[in-house]
Each structure stands twice: as C-alpha cells, then as structure tokens.
PDB file of C-alpha atoms and ligand atoms in Angstrom:
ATOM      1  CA  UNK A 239      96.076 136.534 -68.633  1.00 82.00           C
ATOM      2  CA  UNK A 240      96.803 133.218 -70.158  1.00 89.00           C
ATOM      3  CA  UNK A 241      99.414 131.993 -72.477  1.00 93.00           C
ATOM      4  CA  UNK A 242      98.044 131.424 -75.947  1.00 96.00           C
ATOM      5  CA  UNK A 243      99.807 129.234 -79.111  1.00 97.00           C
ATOM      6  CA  UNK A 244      99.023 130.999 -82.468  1.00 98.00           C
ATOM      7  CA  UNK A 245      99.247 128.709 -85.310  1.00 98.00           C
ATOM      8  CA  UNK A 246      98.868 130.173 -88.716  1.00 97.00           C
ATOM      9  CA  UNK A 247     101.178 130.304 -92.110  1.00 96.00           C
ATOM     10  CA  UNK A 248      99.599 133.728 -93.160  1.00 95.00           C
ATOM     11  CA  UNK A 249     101.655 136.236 -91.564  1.00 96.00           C
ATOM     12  CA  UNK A 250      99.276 139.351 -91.616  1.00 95.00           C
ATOM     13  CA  UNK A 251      96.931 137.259 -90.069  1.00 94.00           C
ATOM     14  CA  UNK A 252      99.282 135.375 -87.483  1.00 96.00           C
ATOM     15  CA  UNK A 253     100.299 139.482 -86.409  1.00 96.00           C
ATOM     16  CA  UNK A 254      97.288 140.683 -86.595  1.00 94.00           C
ATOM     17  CA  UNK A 255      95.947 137.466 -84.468  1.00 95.00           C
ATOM     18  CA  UNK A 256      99.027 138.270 -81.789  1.00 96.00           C
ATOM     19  CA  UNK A 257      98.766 142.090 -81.617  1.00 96.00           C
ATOM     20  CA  UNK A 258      94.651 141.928 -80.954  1.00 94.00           C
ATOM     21  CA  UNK A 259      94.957 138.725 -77.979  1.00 95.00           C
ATOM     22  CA  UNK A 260      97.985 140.791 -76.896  1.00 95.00           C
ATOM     23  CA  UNK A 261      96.092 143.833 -76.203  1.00 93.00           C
ATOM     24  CA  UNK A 262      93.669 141.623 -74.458  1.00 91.00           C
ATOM     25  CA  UNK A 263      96.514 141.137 -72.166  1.00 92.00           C
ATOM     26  CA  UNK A 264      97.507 137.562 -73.394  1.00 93.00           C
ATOM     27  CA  UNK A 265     100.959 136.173 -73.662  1.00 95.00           C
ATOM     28  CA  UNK A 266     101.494 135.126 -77.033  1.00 96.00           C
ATOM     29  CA  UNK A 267     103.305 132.735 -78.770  1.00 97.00           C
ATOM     30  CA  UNK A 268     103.640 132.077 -82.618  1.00 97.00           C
ATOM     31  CA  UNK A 269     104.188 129.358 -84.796  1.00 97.00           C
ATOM     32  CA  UNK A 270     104.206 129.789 -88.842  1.00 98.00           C
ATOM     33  CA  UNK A 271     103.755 125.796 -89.180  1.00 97.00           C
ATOM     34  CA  UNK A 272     102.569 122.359 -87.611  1.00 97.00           C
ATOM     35  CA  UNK A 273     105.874 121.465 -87.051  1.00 97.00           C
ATOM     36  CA  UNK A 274     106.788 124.210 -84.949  1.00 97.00           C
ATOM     37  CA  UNK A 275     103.743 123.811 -83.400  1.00 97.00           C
ATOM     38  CA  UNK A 276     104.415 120.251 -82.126  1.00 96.00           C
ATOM     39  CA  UNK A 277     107.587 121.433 -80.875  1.00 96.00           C
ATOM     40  CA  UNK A 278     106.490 124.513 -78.785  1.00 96.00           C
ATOM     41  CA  UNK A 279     103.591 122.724 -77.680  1.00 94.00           C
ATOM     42  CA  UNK A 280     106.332 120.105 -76.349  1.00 91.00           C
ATOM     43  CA  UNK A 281     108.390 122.720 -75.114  1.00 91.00           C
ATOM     44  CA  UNK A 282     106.219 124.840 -72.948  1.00 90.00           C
ATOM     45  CA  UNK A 283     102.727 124.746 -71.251  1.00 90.00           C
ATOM     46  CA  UNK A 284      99.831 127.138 -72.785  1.00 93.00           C
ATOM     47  CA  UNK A 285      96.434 127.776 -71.778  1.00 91.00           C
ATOM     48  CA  UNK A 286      95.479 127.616 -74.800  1.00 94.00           C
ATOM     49  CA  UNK A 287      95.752 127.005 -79.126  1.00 96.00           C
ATOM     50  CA  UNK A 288      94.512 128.775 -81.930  1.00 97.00           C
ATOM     51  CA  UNK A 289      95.219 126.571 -84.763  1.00 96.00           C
ATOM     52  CA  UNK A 290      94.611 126.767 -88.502  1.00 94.00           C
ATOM     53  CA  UNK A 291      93.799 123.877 -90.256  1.00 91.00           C
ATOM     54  CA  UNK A 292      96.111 124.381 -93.774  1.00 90.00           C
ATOM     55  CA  UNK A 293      99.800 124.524 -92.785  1.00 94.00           C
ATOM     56  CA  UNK A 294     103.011 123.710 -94.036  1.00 95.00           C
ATOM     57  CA  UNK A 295     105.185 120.849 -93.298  1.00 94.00           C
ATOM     58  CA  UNK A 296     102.703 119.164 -90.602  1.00 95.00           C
ATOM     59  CA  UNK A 297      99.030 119.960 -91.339  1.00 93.00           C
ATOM     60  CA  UNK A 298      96.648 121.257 -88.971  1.00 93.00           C
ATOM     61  CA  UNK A 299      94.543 117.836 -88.030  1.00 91.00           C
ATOM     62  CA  UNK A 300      97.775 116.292 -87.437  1.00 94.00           C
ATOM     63  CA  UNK A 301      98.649 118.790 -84.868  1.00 95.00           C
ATOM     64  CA  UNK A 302      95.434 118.626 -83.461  1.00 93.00           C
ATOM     65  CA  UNK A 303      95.386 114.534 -82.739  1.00 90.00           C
ATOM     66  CA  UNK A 304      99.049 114.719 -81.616  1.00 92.00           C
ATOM     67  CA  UNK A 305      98.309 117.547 -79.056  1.00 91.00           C
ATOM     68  CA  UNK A 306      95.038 115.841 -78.062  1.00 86.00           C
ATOM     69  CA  UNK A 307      96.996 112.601 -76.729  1.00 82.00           C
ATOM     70  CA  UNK A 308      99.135 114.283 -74.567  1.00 83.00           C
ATOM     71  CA  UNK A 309      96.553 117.718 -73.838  1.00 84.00           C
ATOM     72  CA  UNK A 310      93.044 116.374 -73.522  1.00 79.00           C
ATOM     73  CA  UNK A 311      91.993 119.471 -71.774  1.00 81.00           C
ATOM     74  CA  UNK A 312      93.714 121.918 -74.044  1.00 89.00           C
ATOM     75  CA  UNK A 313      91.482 124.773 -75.325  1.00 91.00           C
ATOM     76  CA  UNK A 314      91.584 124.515 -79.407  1.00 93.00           C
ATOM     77  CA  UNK A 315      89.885 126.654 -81.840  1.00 93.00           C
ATOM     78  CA  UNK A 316      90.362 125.860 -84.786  1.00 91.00           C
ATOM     79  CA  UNK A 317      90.981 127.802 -87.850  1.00 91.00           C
ATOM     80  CA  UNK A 318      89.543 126.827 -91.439  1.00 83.00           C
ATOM     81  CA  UNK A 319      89.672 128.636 -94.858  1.00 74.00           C
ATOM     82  CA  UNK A 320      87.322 125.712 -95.827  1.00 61.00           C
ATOM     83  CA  UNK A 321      83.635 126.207 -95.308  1.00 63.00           C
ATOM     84  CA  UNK A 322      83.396 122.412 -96.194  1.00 64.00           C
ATOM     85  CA  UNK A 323      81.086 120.728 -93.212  1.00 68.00           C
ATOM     86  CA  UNK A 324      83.545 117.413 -93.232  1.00 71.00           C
ATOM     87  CA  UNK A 325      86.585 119.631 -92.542  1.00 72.00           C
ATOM     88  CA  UNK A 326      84.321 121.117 -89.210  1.00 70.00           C
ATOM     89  CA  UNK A 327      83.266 117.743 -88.626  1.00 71.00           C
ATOM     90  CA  UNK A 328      86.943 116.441 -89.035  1.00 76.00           C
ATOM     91  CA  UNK A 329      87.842 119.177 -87.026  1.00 75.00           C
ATOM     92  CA  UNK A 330      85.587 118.535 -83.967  1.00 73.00           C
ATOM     93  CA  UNK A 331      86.198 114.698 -84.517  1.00 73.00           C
ATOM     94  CA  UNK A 332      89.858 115.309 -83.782  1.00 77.00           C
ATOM     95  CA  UNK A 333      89.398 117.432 -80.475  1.00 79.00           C
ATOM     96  CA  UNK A 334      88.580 120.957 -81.870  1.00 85.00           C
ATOM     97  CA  UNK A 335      86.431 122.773 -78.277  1.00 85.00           C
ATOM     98  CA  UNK A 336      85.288 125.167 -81.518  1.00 84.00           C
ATOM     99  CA  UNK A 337      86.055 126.554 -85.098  1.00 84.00           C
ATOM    100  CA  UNK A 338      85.896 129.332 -86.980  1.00 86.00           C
ATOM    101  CA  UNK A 339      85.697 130.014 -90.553  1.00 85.00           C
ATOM    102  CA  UNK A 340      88.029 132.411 -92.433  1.00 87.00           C
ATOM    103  CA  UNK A 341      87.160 135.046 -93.270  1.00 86.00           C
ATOM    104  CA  UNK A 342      86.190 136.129 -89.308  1.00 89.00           C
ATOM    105  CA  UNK A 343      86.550 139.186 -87.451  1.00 91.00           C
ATOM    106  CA  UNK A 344      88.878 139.447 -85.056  1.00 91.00           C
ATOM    107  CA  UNK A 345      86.544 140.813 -82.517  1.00 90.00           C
ATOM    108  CA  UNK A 346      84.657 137.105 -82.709  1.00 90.00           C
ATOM    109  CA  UNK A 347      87.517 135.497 -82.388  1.00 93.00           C
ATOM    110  CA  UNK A 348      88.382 137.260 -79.290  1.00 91.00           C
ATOM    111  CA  UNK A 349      85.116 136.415 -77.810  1.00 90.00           C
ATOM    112  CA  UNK A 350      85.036 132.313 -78.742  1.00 89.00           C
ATOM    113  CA  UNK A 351      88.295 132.116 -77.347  1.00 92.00           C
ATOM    114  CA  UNK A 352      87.144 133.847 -74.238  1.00 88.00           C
ATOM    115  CA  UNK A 353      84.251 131.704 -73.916  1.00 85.00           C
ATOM    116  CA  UNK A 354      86.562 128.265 -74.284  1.00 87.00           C
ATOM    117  CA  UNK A 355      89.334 130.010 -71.365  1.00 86.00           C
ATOM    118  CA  UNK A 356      86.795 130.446 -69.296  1.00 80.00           C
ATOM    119  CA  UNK A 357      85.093 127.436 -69.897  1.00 76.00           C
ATOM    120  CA  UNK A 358      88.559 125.703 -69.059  1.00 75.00           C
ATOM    121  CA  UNK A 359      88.311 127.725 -66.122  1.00 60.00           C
ATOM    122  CA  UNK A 360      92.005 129.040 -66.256  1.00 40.00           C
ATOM    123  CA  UNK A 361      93.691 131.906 -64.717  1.00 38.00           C
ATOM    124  CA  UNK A 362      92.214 133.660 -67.370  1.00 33.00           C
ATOM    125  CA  UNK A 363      88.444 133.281 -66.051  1.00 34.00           C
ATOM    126  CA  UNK A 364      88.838 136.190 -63.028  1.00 33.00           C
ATOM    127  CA  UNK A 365      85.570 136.730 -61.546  1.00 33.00           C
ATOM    128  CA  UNK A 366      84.807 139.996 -63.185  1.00 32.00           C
ATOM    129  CA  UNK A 367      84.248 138.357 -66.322  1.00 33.00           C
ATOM    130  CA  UNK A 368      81.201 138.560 -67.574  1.00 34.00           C
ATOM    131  CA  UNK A 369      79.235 135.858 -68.817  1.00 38.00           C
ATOM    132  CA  UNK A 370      79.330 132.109 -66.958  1.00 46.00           C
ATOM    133  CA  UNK A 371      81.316 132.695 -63.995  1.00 48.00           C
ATOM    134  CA  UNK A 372      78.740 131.419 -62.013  1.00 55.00           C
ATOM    135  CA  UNK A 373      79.222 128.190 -62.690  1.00 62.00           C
ATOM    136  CA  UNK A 374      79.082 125.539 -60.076  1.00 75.00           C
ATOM    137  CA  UNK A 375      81.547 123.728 -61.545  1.00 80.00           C
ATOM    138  CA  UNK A 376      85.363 124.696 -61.116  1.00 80.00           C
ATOM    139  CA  UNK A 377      88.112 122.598 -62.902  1.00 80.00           C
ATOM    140  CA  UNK A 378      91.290 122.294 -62.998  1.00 79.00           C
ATOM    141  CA  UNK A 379      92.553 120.900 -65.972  1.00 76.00           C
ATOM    142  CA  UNK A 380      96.198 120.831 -64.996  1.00 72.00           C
ATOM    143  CA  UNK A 381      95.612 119.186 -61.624  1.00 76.00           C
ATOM    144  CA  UNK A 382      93.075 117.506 -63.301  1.00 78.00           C
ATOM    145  CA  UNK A 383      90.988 118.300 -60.135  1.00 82.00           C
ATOM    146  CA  UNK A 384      87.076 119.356 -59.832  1.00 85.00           C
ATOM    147  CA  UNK A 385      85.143 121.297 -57.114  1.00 84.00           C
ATOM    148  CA  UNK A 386      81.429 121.938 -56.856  1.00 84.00           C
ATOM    149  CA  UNK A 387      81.307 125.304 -55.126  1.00 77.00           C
ATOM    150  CA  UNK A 388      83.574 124.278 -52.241  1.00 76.00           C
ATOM    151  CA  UNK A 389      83.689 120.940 -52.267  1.00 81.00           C
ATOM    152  CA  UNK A 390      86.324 118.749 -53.874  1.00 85.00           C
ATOM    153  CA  UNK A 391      84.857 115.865 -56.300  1.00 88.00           C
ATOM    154  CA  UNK A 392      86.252 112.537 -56.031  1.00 87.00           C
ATOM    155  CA  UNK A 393      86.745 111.534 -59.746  1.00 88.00           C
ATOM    156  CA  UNK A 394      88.992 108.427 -61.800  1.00 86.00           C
ATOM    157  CA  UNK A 395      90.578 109.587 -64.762  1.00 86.00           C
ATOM    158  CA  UNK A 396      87.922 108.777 -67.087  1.00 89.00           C
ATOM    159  CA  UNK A 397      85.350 110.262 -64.942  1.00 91.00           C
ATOM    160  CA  UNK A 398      87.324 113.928 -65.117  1.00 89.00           C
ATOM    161  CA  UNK A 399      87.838 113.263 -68.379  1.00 91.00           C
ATOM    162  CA  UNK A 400      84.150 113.125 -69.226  1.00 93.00           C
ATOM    163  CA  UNK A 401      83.394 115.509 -67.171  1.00 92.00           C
ATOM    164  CA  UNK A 402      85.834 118.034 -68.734  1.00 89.00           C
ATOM    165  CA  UNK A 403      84.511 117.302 -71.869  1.00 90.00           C
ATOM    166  CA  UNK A 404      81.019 117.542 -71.027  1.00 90.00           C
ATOM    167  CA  UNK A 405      81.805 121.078 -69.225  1.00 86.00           C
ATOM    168  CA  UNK A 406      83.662 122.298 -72.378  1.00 81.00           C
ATOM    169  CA  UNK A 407      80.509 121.841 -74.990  1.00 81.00           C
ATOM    170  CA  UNK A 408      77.903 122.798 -71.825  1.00 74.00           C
ATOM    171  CA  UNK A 409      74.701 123.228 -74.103  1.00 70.00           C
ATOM    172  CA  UNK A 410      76.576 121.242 -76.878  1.00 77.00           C
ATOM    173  CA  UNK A 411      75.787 117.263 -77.383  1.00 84.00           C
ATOM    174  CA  UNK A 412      79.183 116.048 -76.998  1.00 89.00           C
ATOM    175  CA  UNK A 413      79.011 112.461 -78.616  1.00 89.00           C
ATOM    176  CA  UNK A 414      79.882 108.862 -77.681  1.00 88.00           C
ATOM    177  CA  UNK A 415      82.573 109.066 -80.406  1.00 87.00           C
ATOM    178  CA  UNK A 416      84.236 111.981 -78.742  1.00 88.00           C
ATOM    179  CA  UNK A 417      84.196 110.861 -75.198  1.00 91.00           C
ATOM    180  CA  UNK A 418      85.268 107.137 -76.147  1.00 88.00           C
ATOM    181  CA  UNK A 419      88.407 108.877 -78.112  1.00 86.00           C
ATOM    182  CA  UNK A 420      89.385 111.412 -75.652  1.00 86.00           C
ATOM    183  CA  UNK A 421      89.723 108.256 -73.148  1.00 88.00           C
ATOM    184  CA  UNK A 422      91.609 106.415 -75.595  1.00 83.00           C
ATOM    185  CA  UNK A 423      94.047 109.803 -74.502  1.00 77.00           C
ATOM    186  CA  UNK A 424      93.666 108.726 -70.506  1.00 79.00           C
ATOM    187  CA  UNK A 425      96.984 107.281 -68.909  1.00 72.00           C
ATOM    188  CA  UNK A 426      96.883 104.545 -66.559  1.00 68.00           C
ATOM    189  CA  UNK A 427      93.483 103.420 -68.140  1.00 66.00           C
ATOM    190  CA  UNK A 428      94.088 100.467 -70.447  1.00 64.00           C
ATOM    191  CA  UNK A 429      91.399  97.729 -69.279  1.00 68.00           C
ATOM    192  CA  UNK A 430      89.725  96.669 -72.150  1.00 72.00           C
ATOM    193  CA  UNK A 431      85.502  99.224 -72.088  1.00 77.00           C
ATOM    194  CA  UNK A 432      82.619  97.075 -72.289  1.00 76.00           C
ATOM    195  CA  UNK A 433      79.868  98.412 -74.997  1.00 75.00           C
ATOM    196  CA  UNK A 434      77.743 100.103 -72.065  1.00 83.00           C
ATOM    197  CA  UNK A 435      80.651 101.572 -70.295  1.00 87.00           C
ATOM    198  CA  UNK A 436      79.959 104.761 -71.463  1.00 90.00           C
ATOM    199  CA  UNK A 437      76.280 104.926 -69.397  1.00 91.00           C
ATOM    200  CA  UNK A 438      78.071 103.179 -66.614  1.00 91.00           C
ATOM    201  CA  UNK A 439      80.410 106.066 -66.246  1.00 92.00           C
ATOM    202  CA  UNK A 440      77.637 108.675 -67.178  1.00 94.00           C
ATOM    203  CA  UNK A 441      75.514 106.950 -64.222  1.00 94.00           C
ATOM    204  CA  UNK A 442      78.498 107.362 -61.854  1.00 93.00           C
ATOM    205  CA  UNK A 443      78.953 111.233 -62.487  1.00 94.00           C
ATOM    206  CA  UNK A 444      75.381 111.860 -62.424  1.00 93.00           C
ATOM    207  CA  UNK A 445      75.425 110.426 -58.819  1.00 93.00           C
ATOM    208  CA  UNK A 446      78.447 112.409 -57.949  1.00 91.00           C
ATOM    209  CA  UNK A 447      76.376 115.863 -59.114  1.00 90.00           C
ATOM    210  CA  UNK A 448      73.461 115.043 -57.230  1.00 87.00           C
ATOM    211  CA  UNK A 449      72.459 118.060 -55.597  1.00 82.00           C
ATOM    212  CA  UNK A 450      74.351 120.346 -57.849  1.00 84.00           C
ATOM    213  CA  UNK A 451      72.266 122.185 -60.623  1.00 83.00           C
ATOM    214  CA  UNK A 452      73.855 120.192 -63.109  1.00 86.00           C
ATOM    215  CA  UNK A 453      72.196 117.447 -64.947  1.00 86.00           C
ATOM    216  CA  UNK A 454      73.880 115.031 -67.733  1.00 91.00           C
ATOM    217  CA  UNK A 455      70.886 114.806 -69.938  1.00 88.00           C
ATOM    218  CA  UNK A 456      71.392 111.639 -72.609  1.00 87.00           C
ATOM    219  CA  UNK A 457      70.289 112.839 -76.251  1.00 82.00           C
ATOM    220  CA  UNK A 458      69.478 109.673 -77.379  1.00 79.00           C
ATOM    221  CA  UNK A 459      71.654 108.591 -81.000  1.00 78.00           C
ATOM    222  CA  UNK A 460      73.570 111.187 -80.403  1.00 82.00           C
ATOM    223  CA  UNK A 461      75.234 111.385 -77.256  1.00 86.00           C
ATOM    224  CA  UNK A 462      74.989 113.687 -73.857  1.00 91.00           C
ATOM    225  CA  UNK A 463      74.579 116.821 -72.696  1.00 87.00           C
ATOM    226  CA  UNK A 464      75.506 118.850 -69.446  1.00 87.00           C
ATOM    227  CA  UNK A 465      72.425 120.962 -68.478  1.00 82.00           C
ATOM    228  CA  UNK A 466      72.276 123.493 -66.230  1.00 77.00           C
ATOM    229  CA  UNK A 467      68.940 123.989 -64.685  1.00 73.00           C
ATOM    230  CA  UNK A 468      67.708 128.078 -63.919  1.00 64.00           C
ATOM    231  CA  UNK A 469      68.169 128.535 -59.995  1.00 53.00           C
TER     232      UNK A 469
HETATM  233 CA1   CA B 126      96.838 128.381 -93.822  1.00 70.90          CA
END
C-alpha cells in the first residue's frame, strides 16, 4: 500500500482516479489545484504524485519544479490534456518519472504508476509483484540508502542521486540535463561542477557496481543508461 497525491481540477476524473488506486489498496489523497498541492505535499509524506499539468491557481509545472527541490526521489506521473511533444518534453525536463496523455484508461494508469512504485522500490513493491522485483538494486529513497542484494553501497549525495535517477528510467536514456538539475536539488552539495563532472561521477558508480549485473552504458549526445545484462 502506499500513500498517493491526486492532483486534478476535473472532479469525475479526480474520483474516478481515487476510487480505482483505492481499490488497489492505496491511501489516497486529493487535491483540486496546485496550490493545495504544494501545501499537502508540505504537510505530509506520500509515496507518490499523480499530477495534471492544467490547474487552477498554481499550474502543474510549477508544482512539479517546487516538489522536485525538496522530493528528488518522488514518483510523478504526470497528467496532460495536451498531446503537444514540448509540454512532454517540459514535463520530463521538470522531473516528470512518466506521463500520460488524456484521454487514458484507468487500467494504464494503474499499471505506469505501479511500474514507477516499484521502481522507487517502496512499501508498495512486496515481492509478489510481478514484473522487476528481481532487481539487484534496492533503494531507499527516504533514507536515501542503496543495497546490492545484501550489501549496503557506500554513496555521496550526488552519487545516490544519480543513481536514483538512473534506476527510475532503467532502459530509458536519462540525460545530462536531467541529472545536472536534479543535483542542483542535492543539499550540502554547493562546490562549484567542473564540465566533466558528470563522467567523473558516472566512472565512480560504475566502479561501485562492479560485479553487479548492472552496467551504466553512456549513449553518446544524449546521455546514460542503466543496463541490466540477462543472467
Ligand atoms: Ca486540468
């Protein structure tokens, strides 16, 4: 079970949204605007947010960068009535883990936000759920804490930060752009990055997954990729 934030203005979809996760056996909580948003998200921790872009009062992207400062490891997917690629691109530029465009079943929805729990490896991710529980990979994103298979991993800030990130898209190019902005997010790290920081601190992790089936695979132009290679 985790505890889920439902953003949305429409309110047959917002119930219909609750009363579907509920029966999945998710705690819900609503908000018909950004502004209420903000201020549960301040209030109380959640697992995770499903968040329409087109709100009252505060809009959607504006929720999304505020949460992302304080949450980098927050589950989002995002909502859009837009099928416009710069509002997905805006979207996943400002810390969306995935979107969906309206109209959607709810069915798919069920199953993307699913995918992103477990990916976040929360409560929610039991072991009898199918799909990637086998991964080697555990993290904690409140602790902030990683384990391969039994082992703790010793990891700096930025390093779990990538690392989250790059464990949230697994098979999805997660680019330089994204990383260097969800650091910009890290506390305690304000020394000034030199331009190849970024492969410095790609180097480092893939040193600390040697011997793990996991391989950081650099896409060149575009950015990296966490692999997973077939046992
Ligand atoms: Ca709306």
């Amino acid at each position: 079970m985790a505890h889920l934030l439902i953003v949305e203005d429409d309110e047959l979809l917002r119930d219909g949204l609750s009363a579907q996760l509920m029966q999945a056996g998710h705690r819900i909580s609503t908000a018909e605007d950004g502004q209420v948003a903000l201020d549960l998200l301040q209030a109380e921790p959640f697992d995770g947010v499903v968040l329409d872009l087109g709100l009252p009062r505060v809009d959607g992207l504006t929720v999304l960068r505020t949460l992302r400062q304080r949450l980098p490891a927050l589950p989002v997917l995002v909502l859009t009535a837009r099928d416009g690629v710069e509002d997905r691109v805006a979207g996943l530029n400002a810390g969306a883990d995935d979107y969906l465009t309206k109209p959607f079943s709810l069915d798919e929805l069920q199953a993307r936000l699913q995918a992103l729990l477990r990916r976040a490896n929360l409560p929610s991710a039991s072991a009898s759920d199918p799909g990637d529980g086998n991964h080697p990979l555990r993290l904690d994103a409140h602790l902030q804490r990683a384990w391969l298979g039994q082992e703790a991993i010793d990891l700096t800030p930025r390093e779990w930060t990538l690392l989250d990130l790059l464990v949230r898209h697994t098979g999805r190019v997660v680019s330089r752009d994204e990383v260097l902005s969800a650091w910009q997010a890290v506390p305690g790290e304000t020394g000034a990055l030199a331009s190849n920081a970024l492969e410095v601190y790609v180097h480092r992790l893939r040193r600390k997954l040697t011997g793990s089936p996991l391989n950081i695979r650099n896409i060149r132009g575009l950015g990296y990729l966490l692999e997973m290679s077939p046992e």
